Short mmCIF file of C-alpha atoms in Angstrom, two decimals:
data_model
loop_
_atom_site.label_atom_id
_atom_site.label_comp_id
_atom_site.label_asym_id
_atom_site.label_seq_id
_atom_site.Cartn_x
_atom_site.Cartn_y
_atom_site.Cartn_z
CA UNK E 39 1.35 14.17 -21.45
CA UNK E 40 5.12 13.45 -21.83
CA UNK E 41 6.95 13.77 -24.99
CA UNK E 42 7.81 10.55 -26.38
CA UNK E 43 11.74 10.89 -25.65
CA UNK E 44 11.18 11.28 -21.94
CA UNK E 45 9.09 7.96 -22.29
CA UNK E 46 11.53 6.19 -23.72
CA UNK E 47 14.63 7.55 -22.17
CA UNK E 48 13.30 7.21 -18.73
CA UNK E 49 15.07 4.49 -16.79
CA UNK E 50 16.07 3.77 -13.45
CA UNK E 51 17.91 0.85 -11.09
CA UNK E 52 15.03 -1.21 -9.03
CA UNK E 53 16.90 -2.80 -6.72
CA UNK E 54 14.13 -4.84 -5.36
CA UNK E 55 12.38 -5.13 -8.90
CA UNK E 56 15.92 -6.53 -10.21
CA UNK E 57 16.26 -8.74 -7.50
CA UNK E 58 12.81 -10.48 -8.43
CA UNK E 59 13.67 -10.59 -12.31
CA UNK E 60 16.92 -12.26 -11.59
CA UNK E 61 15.98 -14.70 -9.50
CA UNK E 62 12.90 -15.75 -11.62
CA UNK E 63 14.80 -15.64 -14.61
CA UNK E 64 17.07 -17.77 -12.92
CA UNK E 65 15.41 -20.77 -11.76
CA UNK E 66 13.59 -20.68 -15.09
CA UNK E 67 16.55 -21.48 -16.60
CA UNK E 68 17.91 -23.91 -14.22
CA UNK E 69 14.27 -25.86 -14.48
CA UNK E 70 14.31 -25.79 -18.29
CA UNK E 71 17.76 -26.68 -18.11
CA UNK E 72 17.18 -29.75 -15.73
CA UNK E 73 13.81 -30.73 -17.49
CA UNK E 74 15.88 -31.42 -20.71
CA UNK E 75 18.31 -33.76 -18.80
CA UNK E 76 15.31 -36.10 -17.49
CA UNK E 77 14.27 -36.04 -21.52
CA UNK E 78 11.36 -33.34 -21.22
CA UNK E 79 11.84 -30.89 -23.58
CA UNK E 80 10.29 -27.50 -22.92
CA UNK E 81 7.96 -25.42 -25.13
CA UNK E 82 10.48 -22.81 -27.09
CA UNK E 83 7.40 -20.20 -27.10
CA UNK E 84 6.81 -20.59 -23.47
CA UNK E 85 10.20 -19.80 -23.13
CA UNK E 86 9.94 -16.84 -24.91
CA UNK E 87 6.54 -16.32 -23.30
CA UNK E 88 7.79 -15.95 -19.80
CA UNK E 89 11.21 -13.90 -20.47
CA UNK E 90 10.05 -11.54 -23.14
CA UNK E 91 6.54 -10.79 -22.11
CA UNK E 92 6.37 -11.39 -18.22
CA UNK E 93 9.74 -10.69 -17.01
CA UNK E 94 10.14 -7.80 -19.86
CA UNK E 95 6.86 -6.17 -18.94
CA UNK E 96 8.11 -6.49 -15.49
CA UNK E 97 11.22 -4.25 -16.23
CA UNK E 98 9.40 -1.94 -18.36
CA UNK E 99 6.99 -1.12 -15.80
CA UNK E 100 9.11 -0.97 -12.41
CA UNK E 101 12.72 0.60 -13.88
CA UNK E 102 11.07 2.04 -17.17
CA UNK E 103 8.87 5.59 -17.24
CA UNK E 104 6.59 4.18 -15.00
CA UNK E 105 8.71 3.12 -12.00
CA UNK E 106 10.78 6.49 -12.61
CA UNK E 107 8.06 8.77 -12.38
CA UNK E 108 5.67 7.28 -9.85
CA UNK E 109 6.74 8.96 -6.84
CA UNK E 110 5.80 12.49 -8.49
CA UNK E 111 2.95 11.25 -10.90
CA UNK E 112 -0.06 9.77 -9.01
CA UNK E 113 -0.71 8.07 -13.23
CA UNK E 114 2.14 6.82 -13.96
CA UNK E 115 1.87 4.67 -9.89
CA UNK E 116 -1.65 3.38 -10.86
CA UNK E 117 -0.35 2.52 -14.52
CA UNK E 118 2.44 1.04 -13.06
CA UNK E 119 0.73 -0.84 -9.96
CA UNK E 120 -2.59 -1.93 -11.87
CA UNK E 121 -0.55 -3.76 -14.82
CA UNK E 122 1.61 -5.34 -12.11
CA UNK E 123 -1.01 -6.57 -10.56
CA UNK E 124 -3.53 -7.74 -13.93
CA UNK E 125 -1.45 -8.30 -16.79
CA UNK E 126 2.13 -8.60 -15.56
CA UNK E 127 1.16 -11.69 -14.10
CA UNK E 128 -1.14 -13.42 -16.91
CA UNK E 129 2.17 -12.64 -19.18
CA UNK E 130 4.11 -14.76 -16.62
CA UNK E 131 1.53 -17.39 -16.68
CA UNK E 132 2.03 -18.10 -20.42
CA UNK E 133 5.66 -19.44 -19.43
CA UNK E 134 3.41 -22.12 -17.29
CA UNK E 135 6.39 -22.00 -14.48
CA UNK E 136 4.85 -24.75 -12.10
CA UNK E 137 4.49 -27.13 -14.87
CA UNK E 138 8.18 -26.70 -15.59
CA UNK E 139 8.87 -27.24 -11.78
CA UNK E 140 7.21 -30.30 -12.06
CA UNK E 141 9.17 -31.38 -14.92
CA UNK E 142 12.35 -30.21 -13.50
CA UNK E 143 11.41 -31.26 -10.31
CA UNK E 144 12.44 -35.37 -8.53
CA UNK E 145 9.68 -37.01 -7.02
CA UNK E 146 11.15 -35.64 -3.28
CA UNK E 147 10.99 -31.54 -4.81
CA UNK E 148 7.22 -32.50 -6.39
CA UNK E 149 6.05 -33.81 -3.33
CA UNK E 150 7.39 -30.94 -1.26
CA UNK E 151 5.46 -28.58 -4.06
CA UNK E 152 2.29 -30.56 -3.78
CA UNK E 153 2.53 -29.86 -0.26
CA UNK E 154 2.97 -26.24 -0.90
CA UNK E 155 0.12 -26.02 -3.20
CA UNK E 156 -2.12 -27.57 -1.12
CA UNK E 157 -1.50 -25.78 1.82
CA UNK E 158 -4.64 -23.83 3.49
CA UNK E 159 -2.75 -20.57 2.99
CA UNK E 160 -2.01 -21.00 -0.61
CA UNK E 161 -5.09 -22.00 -0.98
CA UNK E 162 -6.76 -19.13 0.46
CA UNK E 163 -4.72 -16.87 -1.61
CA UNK E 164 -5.18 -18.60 -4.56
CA UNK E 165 -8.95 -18.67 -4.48
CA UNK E 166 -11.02 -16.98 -7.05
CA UNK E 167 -13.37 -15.84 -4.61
CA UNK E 168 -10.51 -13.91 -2.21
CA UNK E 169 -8.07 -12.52 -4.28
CA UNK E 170 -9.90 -9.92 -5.61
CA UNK E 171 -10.95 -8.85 -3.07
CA UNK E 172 -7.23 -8.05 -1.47
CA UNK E 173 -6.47 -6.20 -5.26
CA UNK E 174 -10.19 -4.45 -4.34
CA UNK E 175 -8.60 -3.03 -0.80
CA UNK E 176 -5.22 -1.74 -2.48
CA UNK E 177 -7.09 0.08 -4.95
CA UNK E 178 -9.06 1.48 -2.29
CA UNK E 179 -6.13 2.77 -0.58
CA UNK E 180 -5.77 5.08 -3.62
CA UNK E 181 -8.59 7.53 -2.27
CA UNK E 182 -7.33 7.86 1.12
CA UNK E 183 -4.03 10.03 2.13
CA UNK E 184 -2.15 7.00 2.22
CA UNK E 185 -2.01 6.54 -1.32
CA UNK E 186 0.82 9.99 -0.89
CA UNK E 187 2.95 7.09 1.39
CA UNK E 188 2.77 4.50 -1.21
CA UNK E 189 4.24 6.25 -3.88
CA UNK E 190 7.10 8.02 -2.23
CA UNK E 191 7.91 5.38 0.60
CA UNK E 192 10.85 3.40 -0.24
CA UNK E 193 9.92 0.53 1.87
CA UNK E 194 6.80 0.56 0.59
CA UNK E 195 7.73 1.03 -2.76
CA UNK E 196 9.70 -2.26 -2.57
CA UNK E 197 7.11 -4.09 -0.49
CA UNK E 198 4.66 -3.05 -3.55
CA UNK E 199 6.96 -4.16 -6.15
CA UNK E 200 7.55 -7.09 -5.01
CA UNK E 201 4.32 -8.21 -3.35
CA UNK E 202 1.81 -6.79 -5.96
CA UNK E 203 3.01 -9.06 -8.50
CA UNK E 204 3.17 -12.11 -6.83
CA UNK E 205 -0.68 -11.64 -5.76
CA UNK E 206 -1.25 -11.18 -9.33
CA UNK E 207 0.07 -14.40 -9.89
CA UNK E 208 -1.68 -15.96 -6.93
CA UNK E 209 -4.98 -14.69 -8.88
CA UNK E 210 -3.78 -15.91 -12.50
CA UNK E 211 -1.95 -19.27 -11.82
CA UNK E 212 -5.34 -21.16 -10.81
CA UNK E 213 -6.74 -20.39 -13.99
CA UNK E 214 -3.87 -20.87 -15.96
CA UNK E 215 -2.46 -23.71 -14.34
CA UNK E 216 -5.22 -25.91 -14.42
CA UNK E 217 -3.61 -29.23 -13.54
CA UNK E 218 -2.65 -28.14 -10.38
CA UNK E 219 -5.28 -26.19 -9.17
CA UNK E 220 -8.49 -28.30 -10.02
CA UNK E 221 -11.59 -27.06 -9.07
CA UNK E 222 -15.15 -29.13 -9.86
CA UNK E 223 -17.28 -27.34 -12.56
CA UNK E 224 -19.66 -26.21 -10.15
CA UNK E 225 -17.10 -24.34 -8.10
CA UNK E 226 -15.56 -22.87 -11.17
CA UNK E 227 -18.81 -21.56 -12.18
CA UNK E 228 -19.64 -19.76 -8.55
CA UNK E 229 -16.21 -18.02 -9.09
CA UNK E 230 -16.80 -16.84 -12.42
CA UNK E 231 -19.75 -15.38 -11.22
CA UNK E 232 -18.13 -13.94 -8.14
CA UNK E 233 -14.80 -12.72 -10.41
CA UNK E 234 -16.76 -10.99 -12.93
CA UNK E 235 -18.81 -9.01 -10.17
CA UNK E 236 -15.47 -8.23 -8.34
CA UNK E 237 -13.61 -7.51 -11.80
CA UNK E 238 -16.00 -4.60 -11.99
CA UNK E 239 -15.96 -3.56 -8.43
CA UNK E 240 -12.48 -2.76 -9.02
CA UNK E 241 -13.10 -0.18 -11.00
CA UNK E 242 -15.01 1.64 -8.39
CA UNK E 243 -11.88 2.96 -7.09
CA UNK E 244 -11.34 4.62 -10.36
CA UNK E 245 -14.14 5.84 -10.96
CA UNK E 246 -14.59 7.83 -8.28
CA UNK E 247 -10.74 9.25 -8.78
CA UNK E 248 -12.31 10.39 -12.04
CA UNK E 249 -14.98 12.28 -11.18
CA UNK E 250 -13.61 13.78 -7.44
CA UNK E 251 -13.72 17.03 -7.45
CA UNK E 252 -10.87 17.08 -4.90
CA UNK E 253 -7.23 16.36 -4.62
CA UNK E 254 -7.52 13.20 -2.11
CA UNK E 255 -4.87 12.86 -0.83
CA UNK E 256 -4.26 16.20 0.23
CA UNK E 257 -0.78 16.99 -2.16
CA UNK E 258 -1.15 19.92 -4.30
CA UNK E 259 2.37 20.13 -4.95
CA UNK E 260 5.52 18.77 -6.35
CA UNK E 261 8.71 18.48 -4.43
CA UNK E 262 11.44 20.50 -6.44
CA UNK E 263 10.87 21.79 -10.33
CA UNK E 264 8.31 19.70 -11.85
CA UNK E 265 8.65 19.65 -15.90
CA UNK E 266 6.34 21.43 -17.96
CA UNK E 267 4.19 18.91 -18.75
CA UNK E 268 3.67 17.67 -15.54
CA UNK E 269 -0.26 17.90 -14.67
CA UNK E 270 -1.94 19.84 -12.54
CA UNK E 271 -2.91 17.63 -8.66
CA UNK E 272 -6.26 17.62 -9.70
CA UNK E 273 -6.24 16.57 -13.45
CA UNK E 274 -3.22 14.10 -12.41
CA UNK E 275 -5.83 12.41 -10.04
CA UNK E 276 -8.12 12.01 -12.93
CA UNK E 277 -5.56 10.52 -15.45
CA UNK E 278 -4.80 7.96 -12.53
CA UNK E 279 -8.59 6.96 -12.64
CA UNK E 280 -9.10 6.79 -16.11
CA UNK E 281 -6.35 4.69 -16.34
CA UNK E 282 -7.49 2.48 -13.49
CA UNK E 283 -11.33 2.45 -14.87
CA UNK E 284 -10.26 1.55 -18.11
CA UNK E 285 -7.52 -1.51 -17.04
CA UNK E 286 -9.87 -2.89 -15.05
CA UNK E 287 -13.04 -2.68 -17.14
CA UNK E 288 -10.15 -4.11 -20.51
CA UNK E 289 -8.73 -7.28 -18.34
CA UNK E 290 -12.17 -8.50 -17.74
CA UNK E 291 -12.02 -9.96 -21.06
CA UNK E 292 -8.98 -12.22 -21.38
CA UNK E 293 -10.03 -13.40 -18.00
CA UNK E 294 -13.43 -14.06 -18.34
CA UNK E 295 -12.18 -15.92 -21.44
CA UNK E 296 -9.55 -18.26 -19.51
CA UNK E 297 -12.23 -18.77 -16.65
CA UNK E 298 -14.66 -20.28 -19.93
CA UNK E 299 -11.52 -22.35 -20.78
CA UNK E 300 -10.81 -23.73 -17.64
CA UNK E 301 -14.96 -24.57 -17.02
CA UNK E 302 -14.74 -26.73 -20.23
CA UNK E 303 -11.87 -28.30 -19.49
CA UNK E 304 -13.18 -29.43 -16.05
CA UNK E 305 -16.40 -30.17 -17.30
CA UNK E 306 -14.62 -33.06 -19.84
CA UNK E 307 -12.76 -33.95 -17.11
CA UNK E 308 -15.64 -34.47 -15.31
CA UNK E 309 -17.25 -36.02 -18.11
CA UNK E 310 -14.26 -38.71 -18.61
CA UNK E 311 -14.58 -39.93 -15.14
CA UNK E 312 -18.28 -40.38 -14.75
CA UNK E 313 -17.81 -42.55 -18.94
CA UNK E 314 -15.05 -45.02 -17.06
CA UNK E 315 -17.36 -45.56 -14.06
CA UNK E 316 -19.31 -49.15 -14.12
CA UNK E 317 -22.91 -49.60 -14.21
CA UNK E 318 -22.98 -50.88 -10.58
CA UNK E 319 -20.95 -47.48 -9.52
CA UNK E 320 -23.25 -45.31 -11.05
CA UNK E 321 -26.68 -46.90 -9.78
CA UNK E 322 -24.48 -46.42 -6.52
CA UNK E 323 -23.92 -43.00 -7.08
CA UNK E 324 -27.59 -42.54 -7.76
CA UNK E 325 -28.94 -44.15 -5.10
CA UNK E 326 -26.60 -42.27 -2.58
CA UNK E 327 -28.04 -38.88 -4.55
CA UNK E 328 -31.45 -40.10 -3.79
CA UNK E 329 -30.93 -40.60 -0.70
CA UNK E 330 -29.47 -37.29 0.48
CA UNK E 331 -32.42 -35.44 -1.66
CA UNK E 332 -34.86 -36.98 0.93
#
């Protein structure tokens, strides 16, 4: 393992990591900024939530030890590419960032969200029952030859940085942002079922990095002087699925704990609206129920 100077004193320019933090940090501002001049004042641990957390973690992992090192170790890419992808994005979700749009936002920029939001791509992406599946495939990748291109690659590198958290988020936002990503209860509860079953699918892929008895993708050897506590291919391999086993077995938790959160709070919601309906609307109701059971 590396000494604990290396760790800390191993840092690096992103470009294309940099670019993203900017820019997010950015428009956060400008929307906080612009939601206090139409009177809404924003949440100071949100705040805090999004910059120090999500777009800190972010930095840490992509221009820290991770993002410095994961061209040579094949660990330090799955540490780096696995917390992109689970937690990076749950820590970005705490700042709640399409609330503050909408708070930011005039009735023209919310409508041209809504339409964003609702559009069959997003929506695709966004679903509980597809996005963990496209997390399921780049893990996958990691037991082929290709997983060699996407650690030294530049343009995949970037592509990865960039794209691997924002799928993240595509999986996260619909649980954390409830209010704009409703779902019925009985929906919600089919993709808890489904994201629990994935959630430990994904850990497949490590798994079986683990306990291969073979270098898989077919690199035995560092380019240049590696340091002295650089690990072997083979044990390198097996760090890298250890650490992917044990992320994705660990995030099942907070996860499976949001998806509980946002089935209760669709199942009041569902509650309120069947308590305002009349008595005539809910004999209606039944009798349409009855009807279709014939």
């Amino acid at each position: 393992m590396p000494p604990f100077e290396v760790v800390l004193g191993a840092w690096q320019a992103d470009w294309a990591a940099l670019i993203l933090i900017v820019s997010a940090g950015v428009l956060y501002a400008l929307g906080i900024r612009t939601a206090a001049a139409r009177g809404r004042r924003w949440p100071w641990w949100r705040t805090v939530a999004f910059y120090l957390l999500g777009l800190g973690s972010l930095t840490v992992l992509t221009c820290g030890f991770p993002g410095v090192y994961s061209a040579e170790l094949r660990w330090a890419f799955t540490l780096k590419i696995s917390l992109l992808l689970f937690v990076v994005p749950l820590l970005i979700g705490l700042g709640k960032p399409i609330s503050l749009a909408r708070a930011a936002l005039p009735a023209a920029g919310i409508a041209r969200l809504n339409a964003v939001l609702s559009h069959s791509m997003v929506r695709f992406f966004s679903n509980s029952l597809a996005a963990p599946l496209l997390g399921l495939a780049l893990f996958a990748t990691f037991l082929t030859p290709f997983f060699y291109t996407l650690r030294t690659d530049p343009v995949a590198a970037a592509l990865l940085t960039v794209g691997v958290p924002l799928l993240g988020l595509l999986m996260a936002l619909p649980i954390i942002e409830e209010a704009d990503f409703q779902r019925s209860s009985a929906f919600i509860t089919l993709e808890f079922v489904f994201v629990f079953i994935e959630l430990l699918v994904d850990a497949v892929p490590g798994i079986l990095l683990r306990l291969n008895g073979q270098v898989l993708d077919h690199v035995t050897t560092v380019a240049g002087s590696a340091p002295a506590w650089f690990p072997g291919a083979l044990r390198d391999q097996q760090l890298a699925g250890d650490l992917l086993w044990f992320i994705c077995e660990i995030v099942d938790l907070p996860l499976i704990i949001l998806m509980f959160m946002r089935f209760s709070r669709s199942d009041k919601r569902e509650a309120r609206s069947f308590d305002d309906l009349t008595d005539q609307e809910l004999d209606g109701l039944n009798a349409e129920h009855l009807r279709r059971g014939r």
